[in-house]
mmCIF file of C-alpha atoms in Angstrom:
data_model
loop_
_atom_site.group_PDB
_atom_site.id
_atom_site.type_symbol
_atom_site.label_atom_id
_atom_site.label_comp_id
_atom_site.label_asym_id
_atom_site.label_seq_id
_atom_site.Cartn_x
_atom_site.Cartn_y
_atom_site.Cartn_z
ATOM 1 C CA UNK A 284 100.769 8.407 -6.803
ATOM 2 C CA UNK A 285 98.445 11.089 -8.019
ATOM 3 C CA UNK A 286 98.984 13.235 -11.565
ATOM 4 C CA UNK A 287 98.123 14.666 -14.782
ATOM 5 C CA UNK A 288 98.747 13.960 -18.355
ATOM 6 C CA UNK A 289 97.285 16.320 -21.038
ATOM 7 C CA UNK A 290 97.398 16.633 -24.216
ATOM 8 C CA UNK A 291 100.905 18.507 -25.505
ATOM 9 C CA UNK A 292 100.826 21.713 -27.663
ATOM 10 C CA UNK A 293 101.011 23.991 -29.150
ATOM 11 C CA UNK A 294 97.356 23.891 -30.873
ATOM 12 C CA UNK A 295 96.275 26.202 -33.470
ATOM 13 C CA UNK A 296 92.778 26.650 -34.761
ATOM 14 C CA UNK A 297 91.032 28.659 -36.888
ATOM 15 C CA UNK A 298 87.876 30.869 -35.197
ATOM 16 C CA UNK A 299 84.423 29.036 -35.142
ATOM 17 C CA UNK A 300 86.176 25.459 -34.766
ATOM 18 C CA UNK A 301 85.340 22.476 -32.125
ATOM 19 C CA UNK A 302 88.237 22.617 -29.465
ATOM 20 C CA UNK A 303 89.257 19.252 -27.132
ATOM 21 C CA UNK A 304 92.153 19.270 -25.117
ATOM 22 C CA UNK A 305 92.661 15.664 -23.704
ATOM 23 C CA UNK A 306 93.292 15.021 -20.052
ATOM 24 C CA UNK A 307 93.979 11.854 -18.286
ATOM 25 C CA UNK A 308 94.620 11.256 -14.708
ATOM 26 C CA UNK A 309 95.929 8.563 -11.974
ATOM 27 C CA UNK A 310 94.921 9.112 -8.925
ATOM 28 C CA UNK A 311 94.781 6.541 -5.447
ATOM 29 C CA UNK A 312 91.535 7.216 -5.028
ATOM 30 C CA UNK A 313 88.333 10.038 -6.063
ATOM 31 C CA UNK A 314 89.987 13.097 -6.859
ATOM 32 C CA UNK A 315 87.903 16.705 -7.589
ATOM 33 C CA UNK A 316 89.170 17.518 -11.336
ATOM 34 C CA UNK A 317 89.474 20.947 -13.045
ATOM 35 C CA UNK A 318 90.685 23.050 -15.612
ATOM 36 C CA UNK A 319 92.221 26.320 -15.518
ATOM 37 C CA UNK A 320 93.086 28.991 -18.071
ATOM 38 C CA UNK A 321 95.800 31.172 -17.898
ATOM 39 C CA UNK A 322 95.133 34.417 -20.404
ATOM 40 C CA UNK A 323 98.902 36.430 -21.615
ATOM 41 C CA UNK A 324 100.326 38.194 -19.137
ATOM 42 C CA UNK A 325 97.846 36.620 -16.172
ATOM 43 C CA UNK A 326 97.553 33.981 -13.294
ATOM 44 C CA UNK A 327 95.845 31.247 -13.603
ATOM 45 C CA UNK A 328 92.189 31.290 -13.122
ATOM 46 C CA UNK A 329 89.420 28.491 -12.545
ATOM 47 C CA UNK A 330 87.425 27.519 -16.113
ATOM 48 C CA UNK A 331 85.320 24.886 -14.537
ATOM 49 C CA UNK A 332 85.736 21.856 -11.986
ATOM 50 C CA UNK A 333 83.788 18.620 -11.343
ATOM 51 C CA UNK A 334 84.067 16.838 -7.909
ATOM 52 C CA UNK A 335 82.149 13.081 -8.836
ATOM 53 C CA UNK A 336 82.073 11.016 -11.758
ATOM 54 C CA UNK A 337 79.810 11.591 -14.231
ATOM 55 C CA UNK A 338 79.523 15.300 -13.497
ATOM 56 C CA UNK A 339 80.185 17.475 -16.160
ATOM 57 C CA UNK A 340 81.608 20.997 -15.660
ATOM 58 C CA UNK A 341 80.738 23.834 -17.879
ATOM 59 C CA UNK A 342 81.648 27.614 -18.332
ATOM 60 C CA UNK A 343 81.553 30.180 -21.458
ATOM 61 C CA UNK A 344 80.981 27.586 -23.766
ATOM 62 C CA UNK A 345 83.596 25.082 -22.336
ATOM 63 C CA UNK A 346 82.539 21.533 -21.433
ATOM 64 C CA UNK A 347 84.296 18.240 -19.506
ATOM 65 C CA UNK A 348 82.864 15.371 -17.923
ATOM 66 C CA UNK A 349 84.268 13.792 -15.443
ATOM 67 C CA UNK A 350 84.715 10.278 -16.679
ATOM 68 C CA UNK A 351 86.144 7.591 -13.929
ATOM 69 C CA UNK A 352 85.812 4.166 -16.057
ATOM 70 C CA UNK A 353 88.863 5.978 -18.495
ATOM 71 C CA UNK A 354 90.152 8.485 -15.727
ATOM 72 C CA UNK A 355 89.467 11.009 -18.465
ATOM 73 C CA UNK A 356 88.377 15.300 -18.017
ATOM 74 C CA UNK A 357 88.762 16.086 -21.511
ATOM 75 C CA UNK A 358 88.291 20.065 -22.637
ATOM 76 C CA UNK A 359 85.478 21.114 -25.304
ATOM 77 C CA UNK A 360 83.936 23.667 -26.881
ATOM 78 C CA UNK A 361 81.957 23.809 -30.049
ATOM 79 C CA UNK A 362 83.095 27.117 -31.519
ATOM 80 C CA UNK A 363 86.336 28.453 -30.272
ATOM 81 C CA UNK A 364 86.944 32.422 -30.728
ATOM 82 C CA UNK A 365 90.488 34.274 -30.944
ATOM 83 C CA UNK A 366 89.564 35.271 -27.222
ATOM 84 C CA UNK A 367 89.933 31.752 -25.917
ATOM 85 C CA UNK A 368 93.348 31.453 -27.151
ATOM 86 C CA UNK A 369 95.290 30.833 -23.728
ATOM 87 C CA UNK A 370 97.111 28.464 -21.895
ATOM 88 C CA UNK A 371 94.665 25.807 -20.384
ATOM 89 C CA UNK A 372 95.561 23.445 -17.443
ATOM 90 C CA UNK A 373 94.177 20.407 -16.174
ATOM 91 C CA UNK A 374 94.408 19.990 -12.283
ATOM 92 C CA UNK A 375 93.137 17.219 -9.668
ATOM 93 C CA UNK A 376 93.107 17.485 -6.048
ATOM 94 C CA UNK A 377 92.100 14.924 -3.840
ATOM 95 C CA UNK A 378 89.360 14.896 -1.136
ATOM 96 C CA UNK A 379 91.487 15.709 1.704
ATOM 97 C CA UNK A 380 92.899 18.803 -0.191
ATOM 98 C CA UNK A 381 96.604 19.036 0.914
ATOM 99 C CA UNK A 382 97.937 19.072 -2.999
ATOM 100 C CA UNK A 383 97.142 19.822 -6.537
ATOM 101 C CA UNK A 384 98.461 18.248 -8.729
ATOM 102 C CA UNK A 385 98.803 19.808 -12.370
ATOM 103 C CA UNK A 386 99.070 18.812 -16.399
ATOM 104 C CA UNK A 387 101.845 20.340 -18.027
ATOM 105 C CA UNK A 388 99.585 22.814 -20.117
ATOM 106 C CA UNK A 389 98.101 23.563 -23.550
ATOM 107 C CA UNK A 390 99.108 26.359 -25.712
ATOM 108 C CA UNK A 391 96.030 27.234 -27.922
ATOM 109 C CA UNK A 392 95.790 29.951 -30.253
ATOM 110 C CA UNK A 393 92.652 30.612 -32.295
ATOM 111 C CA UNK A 394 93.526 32.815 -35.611
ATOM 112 C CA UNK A 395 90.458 34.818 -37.140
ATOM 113 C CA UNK B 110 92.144 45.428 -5.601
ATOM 114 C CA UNK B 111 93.368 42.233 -7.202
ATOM 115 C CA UNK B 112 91.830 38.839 -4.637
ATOM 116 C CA UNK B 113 95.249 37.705 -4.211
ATOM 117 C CA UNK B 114 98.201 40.494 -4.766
ATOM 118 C CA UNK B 115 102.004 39.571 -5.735
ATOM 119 C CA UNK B 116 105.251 41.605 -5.267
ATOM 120 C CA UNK B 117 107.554 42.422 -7.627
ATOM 121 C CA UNK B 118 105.949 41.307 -10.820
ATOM 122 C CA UNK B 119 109.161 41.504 -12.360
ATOM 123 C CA UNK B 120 112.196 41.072 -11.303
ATOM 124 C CA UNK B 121 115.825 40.602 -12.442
ATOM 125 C CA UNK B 122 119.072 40.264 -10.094
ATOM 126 C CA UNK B 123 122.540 38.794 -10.282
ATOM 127 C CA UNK B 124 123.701 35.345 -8.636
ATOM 128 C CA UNK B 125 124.108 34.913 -5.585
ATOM 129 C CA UNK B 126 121.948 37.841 -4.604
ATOM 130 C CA UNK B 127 119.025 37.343 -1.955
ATOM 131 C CA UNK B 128 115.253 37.804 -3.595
ATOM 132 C CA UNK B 129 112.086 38.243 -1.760
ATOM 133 C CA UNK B 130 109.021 37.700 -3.313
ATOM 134 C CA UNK B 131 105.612 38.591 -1.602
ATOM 135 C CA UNK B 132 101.859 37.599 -1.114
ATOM 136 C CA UNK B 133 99.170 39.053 0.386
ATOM 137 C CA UNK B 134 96.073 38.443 -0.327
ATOM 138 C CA UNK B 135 91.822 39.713 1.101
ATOM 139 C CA UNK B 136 90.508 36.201 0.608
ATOM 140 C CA UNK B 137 90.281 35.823 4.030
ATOM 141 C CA UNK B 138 91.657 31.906 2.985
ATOM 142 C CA UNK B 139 93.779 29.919 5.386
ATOM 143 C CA UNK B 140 95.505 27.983 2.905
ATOM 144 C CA UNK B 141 98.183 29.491 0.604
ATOM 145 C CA UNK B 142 100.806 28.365 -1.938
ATOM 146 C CA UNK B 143 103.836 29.286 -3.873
ATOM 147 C CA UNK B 144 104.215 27.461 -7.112
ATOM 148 C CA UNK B 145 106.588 28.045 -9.845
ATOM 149 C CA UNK B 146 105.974 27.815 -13.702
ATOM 150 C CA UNK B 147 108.355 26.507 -16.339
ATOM 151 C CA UNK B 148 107.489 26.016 -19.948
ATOM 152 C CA UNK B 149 106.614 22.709 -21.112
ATOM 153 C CA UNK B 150 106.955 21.622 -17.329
ATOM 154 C CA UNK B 151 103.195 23.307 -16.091
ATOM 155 C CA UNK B 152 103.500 24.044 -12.398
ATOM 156 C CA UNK B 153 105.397 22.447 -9.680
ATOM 157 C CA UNK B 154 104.752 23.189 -6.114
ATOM 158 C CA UNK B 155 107.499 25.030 -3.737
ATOM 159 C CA UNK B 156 105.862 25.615 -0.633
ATOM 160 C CA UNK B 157 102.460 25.608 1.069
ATOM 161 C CA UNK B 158 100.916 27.190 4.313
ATOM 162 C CA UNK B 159 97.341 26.014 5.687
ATOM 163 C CA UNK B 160 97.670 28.293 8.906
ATOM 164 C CA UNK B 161 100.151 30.953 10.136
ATOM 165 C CA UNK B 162 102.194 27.897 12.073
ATOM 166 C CA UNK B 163 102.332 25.478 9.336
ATOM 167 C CA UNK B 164 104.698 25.355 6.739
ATOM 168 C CA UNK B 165 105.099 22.883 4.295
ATOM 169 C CA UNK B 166 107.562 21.747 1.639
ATOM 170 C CA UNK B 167 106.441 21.106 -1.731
ATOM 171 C CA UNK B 168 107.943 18.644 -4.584
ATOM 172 C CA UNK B 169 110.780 21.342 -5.377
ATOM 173 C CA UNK B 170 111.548 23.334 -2.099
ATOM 174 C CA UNK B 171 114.737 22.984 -2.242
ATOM 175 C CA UNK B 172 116.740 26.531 -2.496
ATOM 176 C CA UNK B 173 113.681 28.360 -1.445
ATOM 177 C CA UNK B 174 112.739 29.148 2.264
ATOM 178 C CA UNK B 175 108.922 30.445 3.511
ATOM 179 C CA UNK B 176 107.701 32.932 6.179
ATOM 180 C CA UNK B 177 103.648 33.144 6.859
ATOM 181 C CA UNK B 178 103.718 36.298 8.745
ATOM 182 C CA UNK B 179 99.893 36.771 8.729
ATOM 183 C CA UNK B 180 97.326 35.031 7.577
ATOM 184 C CA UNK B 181 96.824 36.942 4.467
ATOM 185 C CA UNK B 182 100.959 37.204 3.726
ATOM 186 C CA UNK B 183 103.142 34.211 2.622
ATOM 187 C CA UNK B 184 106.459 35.281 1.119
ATOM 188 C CA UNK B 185 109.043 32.923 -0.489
ATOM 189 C CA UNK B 186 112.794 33.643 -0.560
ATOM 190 C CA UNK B 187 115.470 32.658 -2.789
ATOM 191 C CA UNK B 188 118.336 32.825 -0.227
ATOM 192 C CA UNK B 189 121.216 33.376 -2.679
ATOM 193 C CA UNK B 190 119.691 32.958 -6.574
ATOM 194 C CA UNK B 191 120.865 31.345 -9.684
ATOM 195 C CA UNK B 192 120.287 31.252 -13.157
ATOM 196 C CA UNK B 193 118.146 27.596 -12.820
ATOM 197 C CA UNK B 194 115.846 29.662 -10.510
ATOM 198 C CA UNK B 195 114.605 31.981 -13.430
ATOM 199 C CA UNK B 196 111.127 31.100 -14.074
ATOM 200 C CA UNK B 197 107.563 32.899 -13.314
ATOM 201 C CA UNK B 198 106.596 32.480 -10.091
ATOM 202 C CA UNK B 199 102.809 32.007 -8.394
ATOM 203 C CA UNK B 200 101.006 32.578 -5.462
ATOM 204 C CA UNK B 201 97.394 30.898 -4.789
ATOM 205 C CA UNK B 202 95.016 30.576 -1.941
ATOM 206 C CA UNK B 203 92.398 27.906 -1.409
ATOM 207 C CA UNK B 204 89.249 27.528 0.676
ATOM 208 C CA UNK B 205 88.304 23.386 1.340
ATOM 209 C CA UNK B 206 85.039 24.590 2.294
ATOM 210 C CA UNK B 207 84.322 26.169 -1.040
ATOM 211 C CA UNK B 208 81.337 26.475 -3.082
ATOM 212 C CA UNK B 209 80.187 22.862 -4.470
ATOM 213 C CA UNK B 210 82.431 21.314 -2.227
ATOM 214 C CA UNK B 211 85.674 21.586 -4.217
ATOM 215 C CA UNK B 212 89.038 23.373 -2.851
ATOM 216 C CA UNK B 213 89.394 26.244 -5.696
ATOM 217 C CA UNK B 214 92.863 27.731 -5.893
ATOM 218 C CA UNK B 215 92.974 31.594 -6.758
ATOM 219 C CA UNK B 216 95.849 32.485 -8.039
ATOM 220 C CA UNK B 217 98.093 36.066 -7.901
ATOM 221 C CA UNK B 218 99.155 37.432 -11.257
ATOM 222 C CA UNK B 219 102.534 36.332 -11.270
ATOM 223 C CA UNK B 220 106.114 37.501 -10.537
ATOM 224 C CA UNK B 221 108.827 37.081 -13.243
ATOM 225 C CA UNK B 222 111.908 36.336 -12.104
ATOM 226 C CA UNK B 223 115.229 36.513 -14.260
ATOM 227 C CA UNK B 224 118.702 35.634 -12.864
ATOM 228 C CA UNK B 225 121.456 36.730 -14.593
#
């Protein structure tokens, strides 16, 4: 079956520090991968996708590439500020569409 | 206006009571979905709709029953509630068509619902 396994929480960093959330995946056969961020108080909200391997998805600073040989999508960012401290999930969906399947979430909470 | 608008955001009733919680949303998307979110568990889903006569069951459906009365509403219903049903529940939409060729969910902001 298709699913998610990321990296478990809570994380705490301090501001201006280099940020990876692992994310693994199984998946019977090319899936479209993302992440999403989910702010206090919010919905969930796309943070960047890639739909082949060897793409690499990128937004505010984030990074992942989309890595099939370790069925990897792991979460960076150089220099994390207090405003990135959310919940962040990683998601795959297959070609057809019909499902997405999520991680379980990471907690991360940048201090000044 | 919010892409994708969810009714009650909060909400807390008594067991046993019926709950109705509502989605509409100006996407124009055929596809929607009602998820629910439990710490340390991420999201499961309950329900999805990919036109106004399909209806599909999730991975955790049971307890909950749909109605797509439009294609922009898609309300779930907790026909008599309790306590394990407390959790924060979310509505999405998704285009298959969408830019770069991925299907992007959009997500509502959430209702929080507390049974007592």
């Amino acid at each position: 079956g298709n699913s998610v396994t990321q990296m478990e929480g809570p994380v705490t960093l301090s501001e201006e520090a280099f940020l990876t959330i692992n994310c693994t995946y199984t998946a019977t056969g090319y899936p479209s991968l993302f992440w999403y961020v989910q702010y206090p108080g919010e919905g969930l909200q796309l943070l960047l996708k890639a739909t082949k391997a060897d793409d690499k998805g990128s937004n505010k600073g984030f990074e992942a590439t989309y890595r099939k040989e370790t069925t990897s999508f792991h979460l960076e960012k150089g220099s994390v500020q207090v405003s990135d401290s959310a919940v962040y999930f990683c998601a795959l969906t297959m070609n057809t569409g019909n499902q997405f399947y999520f991680g379980t979430g990471t907690s991360l909470t940048v201090i000044p | 206006d919010a892409d994708v608008t969810q009714t009650p955001r909060n909400r807390i009733t008594k067991t046993g009571k019926r709950i109705m919680l509502e989605c509409s949303q100006t996407k124009g998307h055929d596809r929607m979905y009602w998820y629910r979110q439990d710490p340390g568990l991420g999201l499961r889903l309950i329900y999805y709709s990919f036109d106004v006569k399909d209806i599909n069951k999730g991975e955790i459906s049971d307890g909950y029953s749909v109605s797509r009365q439009a294609q922009a509403k898609f309300s779930l219903s907790l026909e008599s509630a309790i306590p394990n049903q407390t959790a924060l529940y979310f509505c999405a939409t998704s285009d298959p068509s969408g830019v770069g060729g991925a299907n992007v969910l959009t997500f509502g902001a959430g209702s929080r619902l507390t049974v007592l």
